[in-house]
mmCIF file of C-alpha atoms in Angstrom:
data_model
loop_
_atom_site.group_PDB
_atom_site.id
_atom_site.type_symbol
_atom_site.label_atom_id
_atom_site.label_comp_id
_atom_site.label_asym_id
_atom_site.label_seq_id
_atom_site.Cartn_x
_atom_site.Cartn_y
_atom_site.Cartn_z
ATOM 1 C CA UNK G 101 -24.863 -32.517 19.644
ATOM 2 C CA UNK G 102 -26.312 -32.592 15.948
ATOM 3 C CA UNK G 103 -26.857 -29.530 13.459
ATOM 4 C CA UNK G 104 -30.934 -28.444 13.311
ATOM 5 C CA UNK G 105 -31.192 -28.174 9.643
ATOM 6 C CA UNK G 106 -34.947 -28.378 10.087
ATOM 7 C CA UNK G 107 -35.306 -24.705 12.294
ATOM 8 C CA UNK G 108 -34.842 -22.710 9.105
ATOM 9 C CA UNK G 109 -36.953 -25.375 7.260
ATOM 10 C CA UNK G 110 -34.091 -27.240 6.425
ATOM 11 C CA UNK G 111 -31.831 -24.562 5.094
ATOM 12 C CA UNK G 112 -29.252 -22.767 8.034
ATOM 13 C CA UNK G 113 -27.011 -20.179 7.604
ATOM 14 C CA UNK G 114 -23.131 -20.081 7.208
ATOM 15 C CA UNK G 115 -21.151 -17.323 7.854
ATOM 16 C CA UNK G 116 -17.996 -17.441 5.128
ATOM 17 C CA UNK G 117 -14.968 -15.043 7.129
ATOM 18 C CA UNK G 118 -11.187 -14.623 5.419
ATOM 19 C CA UNK G 119 -8.947 -17.261 7.867
ATOM 20 C CA UNK G 120 -5.968 -14.319 7.626
ATOM 21 C CA UNK G 121 -7.718 -10.871 7.976
ATOM 22 C CA UNK G 122 -10.945 -12.074 9.454
ATOM 23 C CA UNK G 123 -13.208 -10.176 7.524
ATOM 24 C CA UNK G 124 -16.489 -10.915 7.042
ATOM 25 C CA UNK G 125 -17.020 -12.333 2.919
ATOM 26 C CA UNK G 126 -20.683 -12.871 2.933
ATOM 27 C CA UNK G 127 -23.294 -14.979 4.025
ATOM 28 C CA UNK G 128 -24.805 -18.085 2.264
ATOM 29 C CA UNK G 129 -26.905 -21.001 3.220
ATOM 30 C CA UNK G 130 -26.241 -24.672 3.483
ATOM 31 C CA UNK G 131 -28.818 -27.341 3.455
ATOM 32 C CA UNK G 132 -27.327 -31.070 4.732
ATOM 33 C CA UNK G 133 -26.000 -31.811 1.622
ATOM 34 C CA UNK G 134 -24.004 -28.475 1.016
ATOM 35 C CA UNK G 135 -22.614 -28.965 4.320
ATOM 36 C CA UNK G 136 -21.517 -32.358 4.292
ATOM 37 C CA UNK G 137 -19.565 -31.690 0.840
ATOM 38 C CA UNK G 138 -18.021 -28.734 2.744
ATOM 39 C CA UNK G 139 -16.845 -30.745 5.398
ATOM 40 C CA UNK G 140 -15.870 -33.738 2.899
ATOM 41 C CA UNK G 141 -13.901 -31.994 0.681
ATOM 42 C CA UNK G 142 -12.708 -28.624 2.487
ATOM 43 C CA UNK G 143 -14.435 -26.224 0.014
ATOM 44 C CA UNK G 144 -17.194 -24.111 0.712
ATOM 45 C CA UNK G 145 -20.794 -25.965 -0.950
ATOM 46 C CA UNK G 146 -24.215 -23.643 -0.598
ATOM 47 C CA UNK G 147 -27.578 -24.364 -1.715
ATOM 48 C CA UNK G 148 -28.255 -21.180 -3.616
ATOM 49 C CA UNK G 149 -32.120 -20.310 -2.632
ATOM 50 C CA UNK G 150 -32.316 -18.610 -5.641
ATOM 51 C CA UNK G 151 -31.685 -21.424 -8.188
ATOM 52 C CA UNK G 152 -32.702 -24.123 -5.952
ATOM 53 C CA UNK G 153 -29.410 -26.413 -6.106
ATOM 54 C CA UNK G 154 -26.260 -26.909 -5.113
ATOM 55 C CA UNK G 155 -23.836 -24.355 -5.326
ATOM 56 C CA UNK G 156 -20.154 -24.831 -5.136
ATOM 57 C CA UNK G 157 -18.728 -21.344 -4.491
ATOM 58 C CA UNK G 158 -16.275 -20.458 -7.582
ATOM 59 C CA UNK G 159 -17.890 -23.304 -9.689
ATOM 60 C CA UNK G 160 -18.560 -20.369 -12.663
ATOM 61 C CA UNK G 161 -15.900 -17.649 -11.015
ATOM 62 C CA UNK G 162 -12.898 -20.019 -10.113
ATOM 63 C CA UNK G 163 -12.803 -17.861 -6.905
ATOM 64 C CA UNK G 164 -13.560 -21.205 -4.816
ATOM 65 C CA UNK G 165 -13.285 -21.263 -0.659
ATOM 66 C CA UNK G 166 -10.655 -23.179 0.564
ATOM 67 C CA UNK G 167 -11.954 -24.450 4.005
ATOM 68 C CA UNK G 168 -9.774 -23.822 7.108
ATOM 69 C CA UNK G 169 -11.635 -24.494 10.050
ATOM 70 C CA UNK G 170 -15.796 -24.744 10.554
ATOM 71 C CA UNK G 171 -17.632 -23.685 13.816
ATOM 72 C CA UNK G 172 -21.065 -23.945 14.920
ATOM 73 C CA UNK G 173 -22.943 -21.615 16.965
ATOM 74 C CA UNK G 174 -24.575 -22.719 20.646
ATOM 75 C CA UNK G 175 -27.835 -24.009 19.539
ATOM 76 C CA UNK G 176 -26.198 -25.657 16.726
ATOM 77 C CA UNK G 177 -28.108 -23.793 13.832
ATOM 78 C CA UNK G 178 -25.666 -21.512 12.129
ATOM 79 C CA UNK G 179 -22.400 -22.861 10.900
ATOM 80 C CA UNK G 180 -19.240 -20.244 10.477
ATOM 81 C CA UNK G 181 -16.039 -21.342 7.946
ATOM 82 C CA UNK G 182 -13.196 -19.757 8.018
ATOM 83 C CA UNK G 183 -11.716 -19.982 4.087
ATOM 84 C CA UNK G 184 -8.991 -18.907 2.173
ATOM 85 C CA UNK G 185 -10.836 -16.931 -0.025
ATOM 86 C CA UNK G 186 -8.745 -17.570 -3.562
ATOM 87 C CA UNK G 187 -8.900 -14.837 -5.725
ATOM 88 C CA UNK G 188 -9.664 -12.356 -2.969
ATOM 89 C CA UNK G 189 -13.073 -11.662 -3.783
ATOM 90 C CA UNK G 190 -15.783 -13.003 -2.663
ATOM 91 C CA UNK G 191 -18.336 -11.192 -4.106
ATOM 92 C CA UNK G 192 -19.370 -11.428 -7.503
ATOM 93 C CA UNK G 193 -19.342 -7.693 -7.749
ATOM 94 C CA UNK G 194 -16.172 -7.775 -7.645
ATOM 95 C CA UNK G 195 -15.401 -6.893 -4.038
ATOM 96 C CA UNK G 196 -13.785 -8.491 -1.126
ATOM 97 C CA UNK G 197 -16.606 -9.420 0.863
ATOM 98 C CA UNK G 198 -20.010 -9.289 -0.161
ATOM 99 C CA UNK G 199 -20.539 -6.214 2.823
ATOM 100 C CA UNK G 200 -18.978 -3.161 0.783
ATOM 101 C CA UNK G 201 -21.732 -0.967 1.802
ATOM 102 C CA UNK G 202 -22.228 0.694 5.260
ATOM 103 C CA UNK G 203 -25.466 2.200 6.332
ATOM 104 C CA UNK G 204 -24.556 6.056 7.291
ATOM 105 C CA UNK G 205 -27.430 7.178 9.694
ATOM 106 C CA UNK G 206 -30.493 6.777 10.167
ATOM 107 C CA UNK G 207 -32.014 8.046 6.565
ATOM 108 C CA UNK G 208 -30.200 4.667 5.484
ATOM 109 C CA UNK G 209 -28.110 6.140 3.111
ATOM 110 C CA UNK G 210 -24.941 3.762 1.696
ATOM 111 C CA UNK G 211 -21.352 4.035 1.304
ATOM 112 C CA UNK G 212 -19.396 2.094 -0.351
ATOM 113 C CA UNK G 213 -16.239 1.171 1.579
ATOM 114 C CA UNK G 214 -13.967 -1.119 -0.707
ATOM 115 C CA UNK G 215 -12.020 -0.745 -3.393
ATOM 116 C CA UNK G 216 -13.595 -3.385 -6.154
ATOM 117 C CA UNK G 217 -11.630 -5.370 -7.306
ATOM 118 C CA UNK G 218 -12.289 -6.798 -10.424
ATOM 119 C CA UNK G 219 -15.673 -6.164 -12.591
ATOM 120 C CA UNK G 220 -18.475 -8.937 -12.490
ATOM 121 C CA UNK G 221 -17.036 -9.193 -16.328
ATOM 122 C CA UNK G 222 -13.573 -10.111 -15.362
ATOM 123 C CA UNK G 223 -14.544 -12.566 -12.950
ATOM 124 C CA UNK G 224 -17.418 -14.299 -15.578
ATOM 125 C CA UNK G 225 -15.444 -14.090 -18.698
ATOM 126 C CA UNK G 226 -12.100 -15.624 -17.227
ATOM 127 C CA UNK G 227 -12.340 -19.312 -18.635
ATOM 128 C CA UNK G 228 -10.576 -22.344 -16.199
ATOM 129 C CA UNK W 181 -31.370 0.533 -2.191
ATOM 130 C CA UNK W 182 -33.187 -0.929 0.840
ATOM 131 C CA UNK W 183 -33.071 -3.649 2.553
ATOM 132 C CA UNK W 184 -34.773 -7.050 1.947
ATOM 133 C CA UNK W 185 -37.052 -8.052 4.783
ATOM 134 C CA UNK W 186 -39.710 -10.200 2.788
ATOM 135 C CA UNK W 187 -36.929 -12.491 1.409
ATOM 136 C CA UNK W 188 -36.982 -14.142 4.639
ATOM 137 C CA UNK W 189 -40.258 -13.835 5.773
ATOM 138 C CA UNK W 190 -39.899 -10.346 7.506
ATOM 139 C CA UNK W 191 -36.700 -11.596 9.525
ATOM 140 C CA UNK W 192 -33.173 -11.334 8.183
ATOM 141 C CA UNK W 193 -29.771 -12.581 9.236
ATOM 142 C CA UNK W 194 -27.686 -9.914 11.182
ATOM 143 C CA UNK W 195 -24.107 -10.977 12.086
ATOM 144 C CA UNK W 196 -22.128 -9.140 15.133
ATOM 145 C CA UNK W 197 -18.845 -8.746 14.309
ATOM 146 C CA UNK W 198 -16.310 -7.240 17.224
ATOM 147 C CA UNK W 199 -14.993 -4.034 16.055
ATOM 148 C CA UNK W 200 -11.672 -4.313 17.409
ATOM 149 C CA UNK W 201 -10.647 -8.343 17.277
ATOM 150 C CA UNK W 202 -12.754 -9.153 13.971
ATOM 151 C CA UNK W 203 -14.325 -12.414 15.648
ATOM 152 C CA UNK W 204 -17.975 -13.359 14.640
ATOM 153 C CA UNK W 205 -19.872 -12.933 17.851
ATOM 154 C CA UNK W 206 -22.716 -14.083 16.964
ATOM 155 C CA UNK W 207 -25.809 -14.184 14.436
ATOM 156 C CA UNK W 208 -29.367 -13.560 15.322
ATOM 157 C CA UNK W 209 -32.606 -12.042 13.238
ATOM 158 C CA UNK W 210 -34.076 -8.826 12.573
ATOM 159 C CA UNK W 211 -37.335 -7.549 11.610
ATOM 160 C CA UNK W 212 -37.682 -3.984 10.145
ATOM 161 C CA UNK W 213 -38.622 -2.810 13.841
ATOM 162 C CA UNK W 214 -35.395 -4.029 14.963
ATOM 163 C CA UNK W 215 -33.213 -2.887 12.410
ATOM 164 C CA UNK W 216 -34.600 0.195 12.433
ATOM 165 C CA UNK W 217 -34.379 0.680 16.520
ATOM 166 C CA UNK W 218 -30.713 -0.681 16.063
ATOM 167 C CA UNK W 219 -30.298 2.098 13.435
ATOM 168 C CA UNK W 220 -31.373 4.930 16.054
ATOM 169 C CA UNK W 221 -29.983 3.680 18.892
ATOM 170 C CA UNK W 222 -26.692 2.264 18.130
ATOM 171 C CA UNK W 223 -27.125 -0.265 20.140
ATOM 172 C CA UNK W 224 -28.078 -4.105 19.059
ATOM 173 C CA UNK W 225 -31.965 -5.196 18.702
ATOM 174 C CA UNK W 226 -32.571 -8.337 17.406
ATOM 175 C CA UNK W 227 -35.619 -10.034 16.718
ATOM 176 C CA UNK W 228 -36.159 -13.171 19.270
ATOM 177 C CA UNK W 229 -37.660 -16.285 17.103
ATOM 178 C CA UNK W 230 -38.006 -18.321 20.194
ATOM 179 C CA UNK W 231 -39.799 -15.582 22.175
ATOM 180 C CA UNK W 232 -41.307 -13.652 19.291
ATOM 181 C CA UNK W 233 -40.403 -10.635 20.452
ATOM 182 C CA UNK W 234 -38.052 -7.975 20.003
ATOM 183 C CA UNK W 235 -34.802 -8.667 21.541
ATOM 184 C CA UNK W 236 -32.438 -6.075 22.972
ATOM 185 C CA UNK W 237 -28.925 -7.178 23.184
ATOM 186 C CA UNK W 238 -27.948 -7.212 27.040
ATOM 187 C CA UNK W 239 -31.478 -6.487 28.347
ATOM 188 C CA UNK W 240 -31.261 -9.323 30.875
ATOM 189 C CA UNK W 241 -27.305 -9.480 31.461
ATOM 190 C CA UNK W 242 -25.962 -6.180 30.668
ATOM 191 C CA UNK W 243 -23.917 -7.501 27.548
ATOM 192 C CA UNK W 244 -24.891 -4.810 25.339
ATOM 193 C CA UNK W 245 -23.501 -4.247 21.815
ATOM 194 C CA UNK W 246 -22.245 -1.215 21.370
ATOM 195 C CA UNK W 247 -23.063 -0.033 17.400
ATOM 196 C CA UNK W 248 -19.874 1.386 15.681
ATOM 197 C CA UNK W 249 -20.854 0.646 11.998
ATOM 198 C CA UNK W 250 -23.411 -1.060 10.096
ATOM 199 C CA UNK W 251 -22.967 -2.943 6.736
ATOM 200 C CA UNK W 252 -24.715 -4.136 4.268
ATOM 201 C CA UNK W 253 -24.461 -7.265 1.560
ATOM 202 C CA UNK W 254 -25.401 -7.140 -2.071
ATOM 203 C CA UNK W 255 -29.083 -8.294 -2.342
ATOM 204 C CA UNK W 256 -29.444 -6.322 0.694
ATOM 205 C CA UNK W 257 -30.864 -8.753 2.798
ATOM 206 C CA UNK W 258 -27.968 -9.261 5.510
ATOM 207 C CA UNK W 259 -26.793 -7.039 7.843
ATOM 208 C CA UNK W 260 -22.932 -7.197 9.370
ATOM 209 C CA UNK W 261 -22.962 -4.547 12.499
ATOM 210 C CA UNK W 262 -19.341 -3.895 13.635
ATOM 211 C CA UNK W 263 -19.413 -3.804 17.744
ATOM 212 C CA UNK W 264 -18.218 -2.879 20.765
ATOM 213 C CA UNK W 265 -19.331 -6.027 23.013
ATOM 214 C CA UNK W 266 -19.600 -4.884 26.843
ATOM 215 C CA UNK W 267 -18.846 -7.579 29.104
ATOM 216 C CA UNK W 268 -16.221 -9.576 26.988
ATOM 217 C CA UNK W 269 -19.096 -12.349 26.249
ATOM 218 C CA UNK W 270 -21.465 -11.981 23.437
ATOM 219 C CA UNK W 271 -22.411 -15.491 24.373
ATOM 220 C CA UNK W 272 -24.919 -16.548 26.864
ATOM 221 C CA UNK W 273 -23.020 -19.395 27.553
ATOM 222 C CA UNK W 274 -19.720 -17.294 28.973
ATOM 223 C CA UNK W 275 -17.914 -17.504 25.686
ATOM 224 C CA UNK W 276 -16.788 -14.506 23.879
ATOM 225 C CA UNK W 277 -18.257 -15.802 20.890
ATOM 226 C CA UNK W 278 -21.516 -17.993 20.173
ATOM 227 C CA UNK W 279 -19.020 -19.738 17.974
ATOM 228 C CA UNK W 280 -16.392 -21.842 20.193
ATOM 229 C CA UNK W 281 -16.913 -25.044 19.437
ATOM 230 C CA UNK W 282 -15.307 -26.687 16.049
ATOM 231 C CA UNK W 283 -15.829 -29.328 14.019
ATOM 232 C CA UNK W 284 -13.378 -32.139 13.290
ATOM 233 C CA UNK W 285 -13.565 -34.205 10.563
ATOM 234 C CA UNK W 286 -16.266 -36.162 8.732
ATOM 235 C CA UNK W 287 -17.651 -37.207 11.930
ATOM 236 C CA UNK W 288 -18.443 -34.344 13.323
ATOM 237 C CA UNK W 289 -17.138 -34.211 16.542
ATOM 238 C CA UNK W 290 -16.824 -30.676 17.969
ATOM 239 C CA UNK W 291 -14.226 -29.265 20.342
ATOM 240 C CA UNK W 292 -14.267 -26.731 21.821
ATOM 241 C CA UNK W 293 -11.866 -23.618 20.996
ATOM 242 C CA UNK W 294 -12.562 -20.467 23.486
ATOM 243 C CA UNK W 295 -12.059 -20.361 27.066
ATOM 244 C CA UNK W 296 -15.147 -20.011 29.462
ATOM 245 C CA UNK W 297 -14.824 -16.303 30.517
ATOM 246 C CA UNK W 298 -18.266 -16.206 32.912
ATOM 247 C CA UNK W 299 -20.750 -19.313 33.398
ATOM 248 C CA UNK W 300 -24.461 -18.310 32.980
ATOM 249 C CA UNK W 301 -25.114 -17.850 36.642
ATOM 250 C CA UNK W 302 -22.595 -15.631 36.867
ATOM 251 C CA UNK W 303 -24.264 -13.680 33.935
ATOM 252 C CA UNK W 304 -28.048 -13.703 34.770
ATOM 253 C CA UNK W 305 -27.192 -13.202 38.396
ATOM 254 C CA UNK W 306 -25.646 -10.261 37.759
ATOM 255 C CA UNK W 307 -28.428 -7.457 38.633
ATOM 256 C CA UNK W 308 -28.010 -3.690 37.262
#
């Protein structure tokens, strides 16, 4: 059983879940290189489709994801990471989860369902 | 804010999470039609890439997903469904979650981490 990177043209979806709370934090993408670095370093590494390069989560914000467990689904084309989210906020908009808005009814109105832990300015103004 | 179906060529990833336990059950894909039917009917409808058609989850097995909440991520290109999984097993191989194998170490060996609730024969032998 090997991971099927071909189905998605070299990229597969990777879900990050908080290992303590079970909250789904975000979905990002991995190519083989990102996956292998994640397994090796036990820190989440994704492939940024917009920047077209490896994205070591937290490289700018410091909000790295320490990988506790790695799961693969039945047809080996999706990854699930169970992580410790350093800093609390996985989302670059300062929320714990990127899924901080729920869809209310067929009209598609959104409602923000989480407190904002930090502002983007606080996250990216931080110097390491 | 509208959902961005264009980024993935008409399909966006949709994560199903058990609303009670927090377990990540599966990842599948939605086109606009699948999404709109999901919102309208409150049952998970995906788009099957292999069958190239709408896939009303549970249409053969009876293991439908009753949708409790729908979330959208920051850039509106991934859906998170919080569901009640009828029948207990989301995975067509009879596990609660499709993520029933963990990856152990850099060699990439897998370990099955969940009990199998049913066999595929039991799931698909069931007639409604």
